[in-house]
């Protein structure tokens, strides 16, 4: 919005206090870049643990923030007490509505997160969804497709370890 302040105020019909409130909100509204990759994505098998690495980077208005430093309270003038941003990374299977991984993320200027979940039991092509969600601001949630090609794993790796661990715990 490249306009003179008086022209902007006249166009919008807001009081200076209302314009200040809008400006504070716009300056606090988060814009976050999300990038992700699957470790060993070309060689996943049914016996593997899938590791999804997610990098988050907040854009603009973060000068002076250290990596991992908190952002502070959100602009929520009607909330009864100061409210901090809450961010969530969720991996799910839209075809079955199954949740595969969930992590709350403290996001300052940058964050790197690894999400782990079990590879599917059956070989094949799978289309999952990575969701990045904020509990404080509407409209800044993001969704990304995750495509996995899973090959058959060896029988030795898949059930023998888990069964013996369960037996030891039960004794």
PDB file of C-alpha atoms in Angstrom, residues 4-91:
ATOM      1  CA  UNK A   4       0.387   8.999   1.403  1.00  0.00           C
ATOM      2  CA  UNK A   5      -1.004   8.414   4.913  1.00  0.00           C
ATOM      3  CA  UNK A   6      -3.701  11.117   4.572  1.00  0.00           C
ATOM      4  CA  UNK A   7      -4.895   9.718   1.237  1.00  0.00           C
ATOM      5  CA  UNK A   8      -5.060   6.222   2.742  1.00  0.00           C
ATOM      6  CA  UNK A   9      -7.033   7.428   5.776  1.00  0.00           C
ATOM      7  CA  UNK A  10      -9.501   9.266   3.538  1.00  0.00           C
ATOM      8  CA  UNK A  11      -9.947   6.267   1.252  1.00  0.00           C
ATOM      9  CA  UNK A  12     -10.608   3.811   4.075  1.00  0.00           C
ATOM     10  CA  UNK A  13     -12.676   6.126   6.272  1.00  0.00           C
ATOM     11  CA  UNK A  14     -10.929   5.001   9.458  1.00  0.00           C
ATOM     12  CA  UNK A  15      -9.883   6.996  12.465  1.00  0.00           C
ATOM     13  CA  UNK A  16      -6.159   7.306  13.236  1.00  0.00           C
ATOM     14  CA  UNK A  17      -6.628   4.850  16.131  1.00  0.00           C
ATOM     15  CA  UNK A  18      -8.246   2.313  13.803  1.00  0.00           C
ATOM     16  CA  UNK A  19      -5.484   2.791  11.222  1.00  0.00           C
ATOM     17  CA  UNK A  20      -2.896   2.208  13.947  1.00  0.00           C
ATOM     18  CA  UNK A  21      -4.658  -1.003  14.940  1.00  0.00           C
ATOM     19  CA  UNK A  22      -4.672  -2.214  11.319  1.00  0.00           C
ATOM     20  CA  UNK A  23      -0.985  -1.325  10.920  1.00  0.00           C
ATOM     21  CA  UNK A  24      -0.037  -3.202  14.112  1.00  0.00           C
ATOM     22  CA  UNK A  25      -1.912  -6.277  12.921  1.00  0.00           C
ATOM     23  CA  UNK A  26      -0.340  -6.185   9.443  1.00  0.00           C
ATOM     24  CA  UNK A  27       3.141  -5.836  10.935  1.00  0.00           C
ATOM     25  CA  UNK A  28       2.576  -8.872  13.189  1.00  0.00           C
ATOM     26  CA  UNK A  29       0.865 -11.128  10.635  1.00  0.00           C
ATOM     27  CA  UNK A  30       3.230 -14.038   9.915  1.00  0.00           C
ATOM     28  CA  UNK A  31       4.520 -15.021   6.509  1.00  0.00           C
ATOM     29  CA  UNK A  32       6.430 -18.298   6.740  1.00  0.00           C
ATOM     30  CA  UNK A  33       8.279 -20.166   3.981  1.00  0.00           C
ATOM     31  CA  UNK A  34       8.085 -23.948   4.296  1.00  0.00           C
ATOM     32  CA  UNK A  35      10.437 -26.396   2.590  1.00  0.00           C
ATOM     33  CA  UNK A  36      10.611 -30.128   3.171  1.00  0.00           C
ATOM     34  CA  UNK A  37      12.280 -33.330   2.050  1.00  0.00           C
ATOM     35  CA  UNK A  38      12.005 -37.039   2.798  1.00  0.00           C
ATOM     36  CA  UNK A  39      15.222 -38.765   3.896  1.00  0.00           C
ATOM     37  CA  UNK A  40      16.022 -41.671   1.556  1.00  0.00           C
ATOM     38  CA  UNK A  41      12.798 -40.908  -0.312  1.00  0.00           C
ATOM     39  CA  UNK A  42      13.927 -42.942  -3.327  1.00  0.00           C
ATOM     40  CA  UNK A  43      14.586 -46.122  -1.349  1.00  0.00           C
ATOM     41  CA  UNK A  44      11.782 -46.458   1.217  1.00  0.00           C
ATOM     42  CA  UNK A  45      10.573 -49.934   2.136  1.00  0.00           C
ATOM     43  CA  UNK A  46       7.665 -51.233   4.204  1.00  0.00           C
ATOM     44  CA  UNK A  47       9.957 -51.865   7.174  1.00  0.00           C
ATOM     45  CA  UNK A  48      11.370 -48.312   7.278  1.00  0.00           C
ATOM     46  CA  UNK A  49      10.727 -45.311   9.436  1.00  0.00           C
ATOM     47  CA  UNK A  50      10.029 -42.291   7.222  1.00  0.00           C
ATOM     48  CA  UNK A  51      11.869 -39.117   8.255  1.00  0.00           C
ATOM     49  CA  UNK A  52      10.405 -35.882   6.927  1.00  0.00           C
ATOM     50  CA  UNK A  53      12.681 -32.870   7.384  1.00  0.00           C
ATOM     51  CA  UNK A  54      10.893 -29.520   7.439  1.00  0.00           C
ATOM     52  CA  UNK A  55      12.569 -26.097   7.346  1.00  0.00           C
ATOM     53  CA  UNK A  56      10.599 -23.027   8.361  1.00  0.00           C
ATOM     54  CA  UNK A  57      11.656 -19.423   7.816  1.00  0.00           C
ATOM     55  CA  UNK A  58       9.651 -16.360   8.752  1.00  0.00           C
ATOM     56  CA  UNK A  59       9.747 -13.502   6.249  1.00  0.00           C
ATOM     57  CA  UNK A  60      10.121  -9.778   6.952  1.00  0.00           C
ATOM     58  CA  UNK A  61       9.642  -7.868  10.187  1.00  0.00           C
ATOM     59  CA  UNK A  62      12.008 -10.197  12.052  1.00  0.00           C
ATOM     60  CA  UNK A  63      15.134  -8.052  12.080  1.00  0.00           C
ATOM     61  CA  UNK A  64      16.980  -8.438  15.341  1.00  0.00           C
ATOM     62  CA  UNK A  65      15.520 -11.872  16.101  1.00  0.00           C
ATOM     63  CA  UNK A  66      17.914 -14.693  16.806  1.00  0.00           C
ATOM     64  CA  UNK A  67      17.240 -18.061  15.213  1.00  0.00           C
ATOM     65  CA  UNK A  68      14.801 -19.808  17.554  1.00  0.00           C
ATOM     66  CA  UNK A  69      13.963 -16.615  19.455  1.00  0.00           C
ATOM     67  CA  UNK A  70      10.315 -16.106  20.306  1.00  0.00           C
ATOM     68  CA  UNK A  71       8.219 -13.605  18.412  1.00  0.00           C
ATOM     69  CA  UNK A  72       6.195 -12.360  21.355  1.00  0.00           C
ATOM     70  CA  UNK A  73       2.488 -11.926  21.783  1.00  0.00           C
ATOM     71  CA  UNK A  74       0.132 -11.986  18.804  1.00  0.00           C
ATOM     72  CA  UNK A  75      -1.964  -8.939  18.003  1.00  0.00           C
ATOM     73  CA  UNK A  76      -5.209  -9.968  19.720  1.00  0.00           C
ATOM     74  CA  UNK A  77      -6.633  -6.875  21.452  1.00  0.00           C
ATOM     75  CA  UNK A  78      -9.821  -8.669  22.559  1.00  0.00           C
ATOM     76  CA  UNK A  79      -8.059 -11.719  24.002  1.00  0.00           C
ATOM     77  CA  UNK A  80      -8.145 -11.580  27.835  1.00  0.00           C
ATOM     78  CA  UNK A  81      -4.361 -12.013  28.267  1.00  0.00           C
ATOM     79  CA  UNK A  82      -1.236 -11.998  26.089  1.00  0.00           C
ATOM     80  CA  UNK A  83      -1.348 -14.830  23.540  1.00  0.00           C
ATOM     81  CA  UNK A  84       1.726 -16.405  21.945  1.00  0.00           C
ATOM     82  CA  UNK A  85       1.726 -17.935  18.474  1.00  0.00           C
ATOM     83  CA  UNK A  86       1.327 -21.676  18.365  1.00  0.00           C
ATOM     84  CA  UNK A  87       2.450 -23.557  15.256  1.00  0.00           C
ATOM     85  CA  UNK A  88       1.764 -27.187  14.366  1.00  0.00           C
ATOM     86  CA  UNK A  89       3.173 -29.534  11.742  1.00  0.00           C
ATOM     87  CA  UNK A  90       0.847 -32.403  10.871  1.00  0.00           C
ATOM     88  CA  UNK A  91       1.358 -35.293   8.444  1.00  0.00           C
TER      89      UNK A  91
END
